[in-house]
Amino acid sequence: MCIIKAFVRRIALCLFCCSLPAAAQDQARPLPLDKVKLPAGFSIELWAEVPNARGLTLGKKGTVFAGSTSEGKVYAIREADGKRKVTTLASGLDLPLGVAFRDGALYASAIDRILRFDDIEENLDKPGKPTVITDSFPNEKHHGGKFIAFGPDNLLYVAVGAPCNACEPDPERFALISRIRPDGSGYEVFASGVRNTVGFDWHPETKDLWFTDNGRDWLGDNLPPDELNRAPAKGMHFGYPYCYGSDIPDPKYGAKRDCSKVTPPAANFEPHVAALGMRFYTGKMFPSEYRNNIFVAEHGSWNRRNKIGYRLRLVKLKNNKVVKQEVFAEGWLEKENAWGRPVDVLVMPDGALLVSDDFAGVIYRISYKKP
């Protein structure tokens, strides 16, 4: 009888655990942060528990804002009464992956619309109903989450992915990076032929736009590469769906365009690493050799027999060109099993680097102290 009762209790516990959201299960157990390998002098810690954390941005008063996807929530993380407090600003939104901050307002993407929360840092506990500045973006779910960020020109850049794995969508609506005014007007396409970017940033000195792009699936384990691209001017075409990498034609659409006549990547990444968020390092905490170089979050492969990615990459530049790539942080993948998946990175005012992880449901903080 005792054996039967113990068995029933075990089944009940299992059912309870299985009913929890993935993020809740991950947060219920300690994360093995000691397994994350970093260069000498660097350390990583759990900064905040934020379910399904995706895009990150920073408010003027130090509030960190995070988008999400599976739970449709937008979060604010701040210091309050000596503790770090996570507040849900909105819920039930449609894939609010992207967040951006400008002039006291938080902007959040939600499939076909961009929302604006005015005076947000003054109203974190009662943010009120947001203003819809535009609802004219495509509402397709495939690659529907939209990364957003304000550029040096004070325009809001909005990524729109392809509504498919490989197809020829309307080039004025899909597979592009667009930009609009803060009030939602003035839509224009800035870059075309971009299959799905979930991260971009501007060089601190040249002000050129750099962005990641995910290659298509189902061409095998080793094709095509993910990309890091540079767009110094409006109107450039980056290949999709005709070409990938520097010179790899698509098997169906490649004959329609000469790959030598599209803009090649600034750098290729390994196929299927799912390069997402990226930021130029502009802080002063890390050694000087990191300044103005790029951190890239590799979310990790799914369309590959042997998994790859699940790490942070450092891309080094010289004279606005990529000269070296290296792994900066790894350890989230162990023998084909992942316990974390980096999504976005954010440089904090003190120079530390925040990293969102939608799989573990957390945000990490990476800091440096001279060894």
JSON list of N, CA, C and O in Angstrom, two decimals, residues 151-188:
[
{"chain": "A", "resi": 151, "resn": "GLY", "atom": "N", "xyz": [16.97, 54.47, -34.67]},
{"chain": "A", "resi": 151, "resn": "GLY", "atom": "CA", "xyz": [18.26, 54.73, -35.26]},
{"chain": "A", "resi": 151, "resn": "GLY", "atom": "C", "xyz": [18.78, 56.11, -34.92]},
{"chain": "A", "resi": 151, "resn": "GLY", "atom": "O", "xyz": [18.10, 56.92, -34.28]},
{"chain": "A", "resi": 152, "resn": "PRO", "atom": "N", "xyz": [20.01, 56.42, -35.33]},
{"chain": "A", "resi": 152, "resn": "PRO", "atom": "CA", "xyz": [20.59, 57.75, -35.09]},
{"chain": "A", "resi": 152, "resn": "PRO", "atom": "C", "xyz": [19.80, 58.87, -35.74]},
{"chain": "A", "resi": 152, "resn": "PRO", "atom": "O", "xyz": [19.94, 60.03, -35.35]},
{"chain": "A", "resi": 153, "resn": "ASP", "atom": "N", "xyz": [18.96, 58.54, -36.73]},
{"chain": "A", "resi": 153, "resn": "ASP", "atom": "CA", "xyz": [18.12, 59.53, -37.40]},
{"chain": "A", "resi": 153, "resn": "ASP", "atom": "C", "xyz": [16.79, 59.76, -36.68]},
{"chain": "A", "resi": 153, "resn": "ASP", "atom": "O", "xyz": [15.91, 60.46, -37.20]},
{"chain": "A", "resi": 154, "resn": "ASN", "atom": "N", "xyz": [16.64, 59.14, -35.49]},
{"chain": "A", "resi": 154, "resn": "ASN", "atom": "CA", "xyz": [15.43, 59.26, -34.67]},
{"chain": "A", "resi": 154, "resn": "ASN", "atom": "C", "xyz": [14.20, 58.63, -35.32]},
{"chain": "A", "resi": 154, "resn": "ASN", "atom": "O", "xyz": [13.06, 58.92, -34.93]},
{"chain": "A", "resi": 155, "resn": "LEU", "atom": "N", "xyz": [14.42, 57.76, -36.30]},
{"chain": "A", "resi": 155, "resn": "LEU", "atom": "CA", "xyz": [13.34, 56.99, -36.89]},
{"chain": "A", "resi": 155, "resn": "LEU", "atom": "C", "xyz": [13.30, 55.61, -36.27]},
{"chain": "A", "resi": 155, "resn": "LEU", "atom": "O", "xyz": [14.34, 55.08, -35.82]},
{"chain": "A", "resi": 156, "resn": "LEU", "atom": "N", "xyz": [12.10, 55.01, -36.22]},
{"chain": "A", "resi": 156, "resn": "LEU", "atom": "CA", "xyz": [11.93, 53.69, -35.66]},
{"chain": "A", "resi": 156, "resn": "LEU", "atom": "C", "xyz": [12.09, 52.66, -36.78]},
{"chain": "A", "resi": 156, "resn": "LEU", "atom": "O", "xyz": [11.31, 52.63, -37.73]},
{"chain": "A", "resi": 157, "resn": "TYR", "atom": "N", "xyz": [13.09, 51.80, -36.64]},
{"chain": "A", "resi": 157, "resn": "TYR", "atom": "CA", "xyz": [13.34, 50.74, -37.62]},
{"chain": "A", "resi": 157, "resn": "TYR", "atom": "C", "xyz": [12.59, 49.49, -37.18]},
{"chain": "A", "resi": 157, "resn": "TYR", "atom": "O", "xyz": [12.65, 49.09, -36.00]},
{"chain": "A", "resi": 158, "resn": "VAL", "atom": "N", "xyz": [11.89, 48.88, -38.13]},
{"chain": "A", "resi": 158, "resn": "VAL", "atom": "CA", "xyz": [11.03, 47.73, -37.85]},
{"chain": "A", "resi": 158, "resn": "VAL", "atom": "C", "xyz": [11.36, 46.61, -38.84]},
{"chain": "A", "resi": 158, "resn": "VAL", "atom": "O", "xyz": [11.24, 46.80, -40.05]},
{"chain": "A", "resi": 159, "resn": "ALA", "atom": "N", "xyz": [11.77, 45.47, -38.32]},
{"chain": "A", "resi": 159, "resn": "ALA", "atom": "CA", "xyz": [12.07, 44.32, -39.18]},
{"chain": "A", "resi": 159, "resn": "ALA", "atom": "C", "xyz": [10.78, 43.57, -39.51]},
{"chain": "A", "resi": 159, "resn": "ALA", "atom": "O", "xyz": [9.92, 43.38, -38.65]},
{"chain": "A", "resi": 160, "resn": "VAL", "atom": "N", "xyz": [10.65, 43.16, -40.76]},
{"chain": "A", "resi": 160, "resn": "VAL", "atom": "CA", "xyz": [9.51, 42.35, -41.20]},
{"chain": "A", "resi": 160, "resn": "VAL", "atom": "C", "xyz": [10.06, 41.12, -41.90]},
{"chain": "A", "resi": 160, "resn": "VAL", "atom": "O", "xyz": [10.65, 41.24, -42.98]},
{"chain": "A", "resi": 161, "resn": "GLY", "atom": "N", "xyz": [9.90, 39.94, -41.31]},
{"chain": "A", "resi": 161, "resn": "GLY", "atom": "CA", "xyz": [10.45, 38.73, -41.88]},
{"chain": "A", "resi": 161, "resn": "GLY", "atom": "C", "xyz": [9.64, 38.18, -43.03]},
{"chain": "A", "resi": 161, "resn": "GLY", "atom": "O", "xyz": [8.51, 38.63, -43.30]},
{"chain": "A", "resi": 162, "resn": "ALA", "atom": "N", "xyz": [10.21, 37.22, -43.73]},
{"chain": "A", "resi": 162, "resn": "ALA", "atom": "CA", "xyz": [9.49, 36.54, -44.80]},
{"chain": "A", "resi": 162, "resn": "ALA", "atom": "C", "xyz": [8.40, 35.66, -44.19]},
{"chain": "A", "resi": 162, "resn": "ALA", "atom": "O", "xyz": [8.61, 35.02, -43.17]},
{"chain": "A", "resi": 163, "resn": "PRO", "atom": "N", "xyz": [7.22, 35.59, -44.82]},
{"chain": "A", "resi": 163, "resn": "PRO", "atom": "CA", "xyz": [6.10, 34.81, -44.26]},
{"chain": "A", "resi": 163, "resn": "PRO", "atom": "C", "xyz": [6.20, 33.32, -44.60]},
{"chain": "A", "resi": 163, "resn": "PRO", "atom": "O", "xyz": [5.17, 32.65, -44.75]},
{"chain": "A", "resi": 164, "resn": "CYS", "atom": "N", "xyz": [7.41, 32.80, -44.71]},
{"chain": "A", "resi": 164, "resn": "CYS", "atom": "CA", "xyz": [7.62, 31.45, -45.21]},
{"chain": "A", "resi": 164, "resn": "CYS", "atom": "C", "xyz": [9.08, 31.07, -44.97]},
{"chain": "A", "resi": 164, "resn": "CYS", "atom": "O", "xyz": [9.87, 31.87, -44.47]},
{"chain": "A", "resi": 165, "resn": "ASN", "atom": "N", "xyz": [9.44, 29.85, -45.35]},
{"chain": "A", "resi": 165, "resn": "ASN", "atom": "CA", "xyz": [10.83, 29.44, -45.33]},
{"chain": "A", "resi": 165, "resn": "ASN", "atom": "C", "xyz": [11.56, 30.05, -46.52]},
{"chain": "A", "resi": 165, "resn": "ASN", "atom": "O", "xyz": [12.56, 30.75, -46.37]},
{"chain": "A", "resi": 166, "resn": "ALA", "atom": "N", "xyz": [11.05, 29.79, -47.72]},
{"chain": "A", "resi": 166, "resn": "ALA", "atom": "CA", "xyz": [11.61, 30.37, -48.94]},
{"chain": "A", "resi": 166, "resn": "ALA", "atom": "C", "xyz": [10.47, 30.61, -49.92]},
{"chain": "A", "resi": 166, "resn": "ALA", "atom": "O", "xyz": [9.75, 29.68, -50.28]},
{"chain": "A", "resi": 167, "resn": "CYS", "atom": "N", "xyz": [10.28, 31.86, -50.33]},
{"chain": "A", "resi": 167, "resn": "CYS", "atom": "CA", "xyz": [9.24, 32.23, -51.27]},
{"chain": "A", "resi": 167, "resn": "CYS", "atom": "C", "xyz": [9.58, 33.61, -51.82]},
{"chain": "A", "resi": 167, "resn": "CYS", "atom": "O", "xyz": [10.58, 34.21, -51.42]},
{"chain": "A", "resi": 168, "resn": "GLU", "atom": "N", "xyz": [8.77, 34.12, -52.72]},
{"chain": "A", "resi": 168, "resn": "GLU", "atom": "CA", "xyz": [8.95, 35.46, -53.27]},
{"chain": "A", "resi": 168, "resn": "GLU", "atom": "C", "xyz": [7.81, 36.36, -52.81]},
{"chain": "A", "resi": 168, "resn": "GLU", "atom": "O", "xyz": [6.84, 36.58, -53.53]},
{"chain": "A", "resi": 169, "resn": "PRO", "atom": "N", "xyz": [7.91, 36.88, -51.61]},
{"chain": "A", "resi": 169, "resn": "PRO", "atom": "CA", "xyz": [6.82, 37.73, -51.10]},
{"chain": "A", "resi": 169, "resn": "PRO", "atom": "C", "xyz": [6.89, 39.14, -51.69]},
{"chain": "A", "resi": 169, "resn": "PRO", "atom": "O", "xyz": [7.87, 39.51, -52.33]},
{"chain": "A", "resi": 170, "resn": "ASP", "atom": "N", "xyz": [5.85, 39.92, -51.44]},
{"chain": "A", "resi": 170, "resn": "ASP", "atom": "CA", "xyz": [5.81, 41.31, -51.86]},
{"chain": "A", "resi": 170, "resn": "ASP", "atom": "C", "xyz": [7.01, 42.05, -51.26]},
{"chain": "A", "resi": 170, "resn": "ASP", "atom": "O", "xyz": [7.13, 42.18, -50.05]},
{"chain": "A", "resi": 171, "resn": "PRO", "atom": "N", "xyz": [7.94, 42.55, -52.08]},
{"chain": "A", "resi": 171, "resn": "PRO", "atom": "CA", "xyz": [9.16, 43.17, -51.55]},
{"chain": "A", "resi": 171, "resn": "PRO", "atom": "C", "xyz": [8.93, 44.49, -50.82]},
{"chain": "A", "resi": 171, "resn": "PRO", "atom": "O", "xyz": [9.83, 44.99, -50.16]},
{"chain": "A", "resi": 172, "resn": "GLU", "atom": "N", "xyz": [7.73, 45.05, -50.94]},
{"chain": "A", "resi": 172, "resn": "GLU", "atom": "CA", "xyz": [7.41, 46.27, -50.20]},
{"chain": "A", "resi": 172, "resn": "GLU", "atom": "C", "xyz": [6.80, 45.97, -48.84]},
{"chain": "A", "resi": 172, "resn": "GLU", "atom": "O", "xyz": [6.59, 46.89, -48.03]},
{"chain": "A", "resi": 173, "resn": "ARG", "atom": "N", "xyz": [6.53, 44.67, -48.57]},
{"chain": "A", "resi": 173, "resn": "ARG", "atom": "CA", "xyz": [5.84, 44.30, -47.34]},
{"chain": "A", "resi": 173, "resn": "ARG", "atom": "C", "xyz": [6.61, 43.31, -46.48]},
{"chain": "A", "resi": 173, "resn": "ARG", "atom": "O", "xyz": [6.44, 43.30, -45.25]},
{"chain": "A", "resi": 174, "resn": "PHE", "atom": "N", "xyz": [7.44, 42.47, -47.10]},
{"chain": "A", "resi": 174, "resn": "PHE", "atom": "CA", "xyz": [8.08, 41.37, -46.38]},
{"chain": "A", "resi": 174, "resn": "PHE", "atom": "C", "xyz": [9.57, 41.29, -46.68]},
{"chain": "A", "resi": 174, "resn": "PHE", "atom": "O", "xyz": [10.05, 41.85, -47.66]},
{"chain": "A", "resi": 175, "resn": "ALA", "atom": "N", "xyz": [10.28, 40.54, -45.82]},
{"chain": "A", "resi": 175, "resn": "ALA", "atom": "CA", "xyz": [11.71, 40.26, -45.99]},
{"chain": "A", "resi": 175, "resn": "ALA", "atom": "C", "xyz": [12.50, 41.56, -46.12]},
{"chain": "A", "resi": 175, "resn": "ALA", "atom": "O", "xyz": [13.22, 41.79, -47.10]},
{"chain": "A", "resi": 176, "resn": "LEU", "atom": "N", "xyz": [12.36, 42.41, -45.09]},
{"chain": "A", "resi": 176, "resn": "LEU", "atom": "CA", "xyz": [12.94, 43.75, -45.17]},
{"chain": "A", "resi": 176, "resn": "LEU", "atom": "C", "xyz": [13.16, 44.36, -43.79]},
{"chain": "A", "resi": 176, "resn": "LEU", "atom": "O", "xyz": [12.70, 43.83, -42.78]},
{"chain": "A", "resi": 177, "resn": "ILE", "atom": "N", "xyz": [13.84, 45.47, -43.80]},
{"chain": "A", "resi": 177, "resn": "ILE", "atom": "CA", "xyz": [13.90, 46.36, -42.64]},
{"chain": "A", "resi": 177, "resn": "ILE", "atom": "C", "xyz": [13.28, 47.68, -43.07]},
{"chain": "A", "resi": 177, "resn": "ILE", "atom": "O", "xyz": [13.73, 48.31, -44.04]},
{"chain": "A", "resi": 178, "resn": "SER", "atom": "N", "xyz": [12.22, 48.08, -42.39]},
{"chain": "A", "resi": 178, "resn": "SER", "atom": "CA", "xyz": [11.55, 49.33, -42.72]},
{"chain": "A", "resi": 178, "resn": "SER", "atom": "C", "xyz": [11.87, 50.38, -41.65]},
{"chain": "A", "resi": 178, "resn": "SER", "atom": "O", "xyz": [12.52, 50.09, -40.64]},
{"chain": "A", "resi": 179, "resn": "ARG", "atom": "N", "xyz": [11.42, 51.60, -41.91]},
{"chain": "A", "resi": 179, "resn": "ARG", "atom": "CA", "xyz": [11.53, 52.63, -40.87]},
{"chain": "A", "resi": 179, "resn": "ARG", "atom": "C", "xyz": [10.34, 53.57, -40.98]},
{"chain": "A", "resi": 179, "resn": "ARG", "atom": "O", "xyz": [9.79, 53.80, -42.05]},
{"chain": "A", "resi": 180, "resn": "ILE", "atom": "N", "xyz": [9.94, 54.10, -39.81]},
{"chain": "A", "resi": 180, "resn": "ILE", "atom": "CA", "xyz": [8.81, 55.01, -39.72]},
{"chain": "A", "resi": 180, "resn": "ILE", "atom": "C", "xyz": [9.16, 56.13, -38.74]},
{"chain": "A", "resi": 180, "resn": "ILE", "atom": "O", "xyz": [10.11, 56.02, -37.96]},
{"chain": "A", "resi": 181, "resn": "ARG", "atom": "N", "xyz": [8.37, 57.18, -38.78]},
{"chain": "A", "resi": 181, "resn": "ARG", "atom": "CA", "xyz": [8.52, 58.25, -37.80]},
{"chain": "A", "resi": 181, "resn": "ARG", "atom": "C", "xyz": [7.96, 57.77, -36.45]},
{"chain": "A", "resi": 181, "resn": "ARG", "atom": "O", "xyz": [7.15, 56.85, -36.39]},
{"chain": "A", "resi": 182, "resn": "PRO", "atom": "N", "xyz": [8.33, 58.44, -35.36]},
{"chain": "A", "resi": 182, "resn": "PRO", "atom": "CA", "xyz": [7.81, 58.04, -34.04]},
{"chain": "A", "resi": 182, "resn": "PRO", "atom": "C", "xyz": [6.30, 58.06, -33.92]},
{"chain": "A", "resi": 182, "resn": "PRO", "atom": "O", "xyz": [5.74, 57.37, -33.05]},
{"chain": "A", "resi": 183, "resn": "ASP", "atom": "N", "xyz": [5.61, 58.81, -34.79]},
{"chain": "A", "resi": 183, "resn": "ASP", "atom": "CA", "xyz": [4.15, 58.84, -34.74]},
{"chain": "A", "resi": 183, "resn": "ASP", "atom": "C", "xyz": [3.52, 57.78, -35.65]},
{"chain": "A", "resi": 183, "resn": "ASP", "atom": "O", "xyz": [2.30, 57.71, -35.78]},
{"chain": "A", "resi": 184, "resn": "GLY", "atom": "N", "xyz": [4.35, 56.95, -36.30]},
{"chain": "A", "resi": 184, "resn": "GLY", "atom": "CA", "xyz": [3.85, 55.88, -37.14]},
{"chain": "A", "resi": 184, "resn": "GLY", "atom": "C", "xyz": [3.73, 56.21, -38.60]},
{"chain": "A", "resi": 184, "resn": "GLY", "atom": "O", "xyz": [3.43, 55.35, -39.42]},
{"chain": "A", "resi": 185, "resn": "SER", "atom": "N", "xyz": [3.98, 57.45, -38.98]},
{"chain": "A", "resi": 185, "resn": "SER", "atom": "CA", "xyz": [3.85, 57.86, -40.37]},
{"chain": "A", "resi": 185, "resn": "SER", "atom": "C", "xyz": [5.17, 57.68, -41.12]},
{"chain": "A", "resi": 185, "resn": "SER", "atom": "O", "xyz": [6.20, 57.37, -40.53]},
{"chain": "A", "resi": 186, "resn": "GLY", "atom": "N", "xyz": [5.12, 57.92, -42.44]},
{"chain": "A", "resi": 186, "resn": "GLY", "atom": "CA", "xyz": [6.33, 57.95, -43.24]},
{"chain": "A", "resi": 186, "resn": "GLY", "atom": "C", "xyz": [6.97, 56.61, -43.51]},
{"chain": "A", "resi": 186, "resn": "GLY", "atom": "O", "xyz": [8.20, 56.53, -43.66]},
{"chain": "A", "resi": 187, "resn": "TYR", "atom": "N", "xyz": [6.18, 55.55, -43.61]},
{"chain": "A", "resi": 187, "resn": "TYR", "atom": "CA", "xyz": [6.75, 54.21, -43.85]},
{"chain": "A", "resi": 187, "resn": "TYR", "atom": "C", "xyz": [7.59, 54.18, -45.12]},
{"chain": "A", "resi": 187, "resn": "TYR", "atom": "O", "xyz": [7.19, 54.69, -46.17]},
{"chain": "A", "resi": 188, "resn": "GLU", "atom": "N", "xyz": [8.78, 53.58, -45.01]},
{"chain": "A", "resi": 188, "resn": "GLU", "atom": "CA", "xyz": [9.60, 53.33, -46.18]},
{"chain": "A", "resi": 188, "resn": "GLU", "atom": "C", "xyz": [10.47, 52.10, -45.93]},
{"chain": "A", "resi": 188, "resn": "GLU", "atom": "O", "xyz": [10.78, 51.76, -44.79]}
]
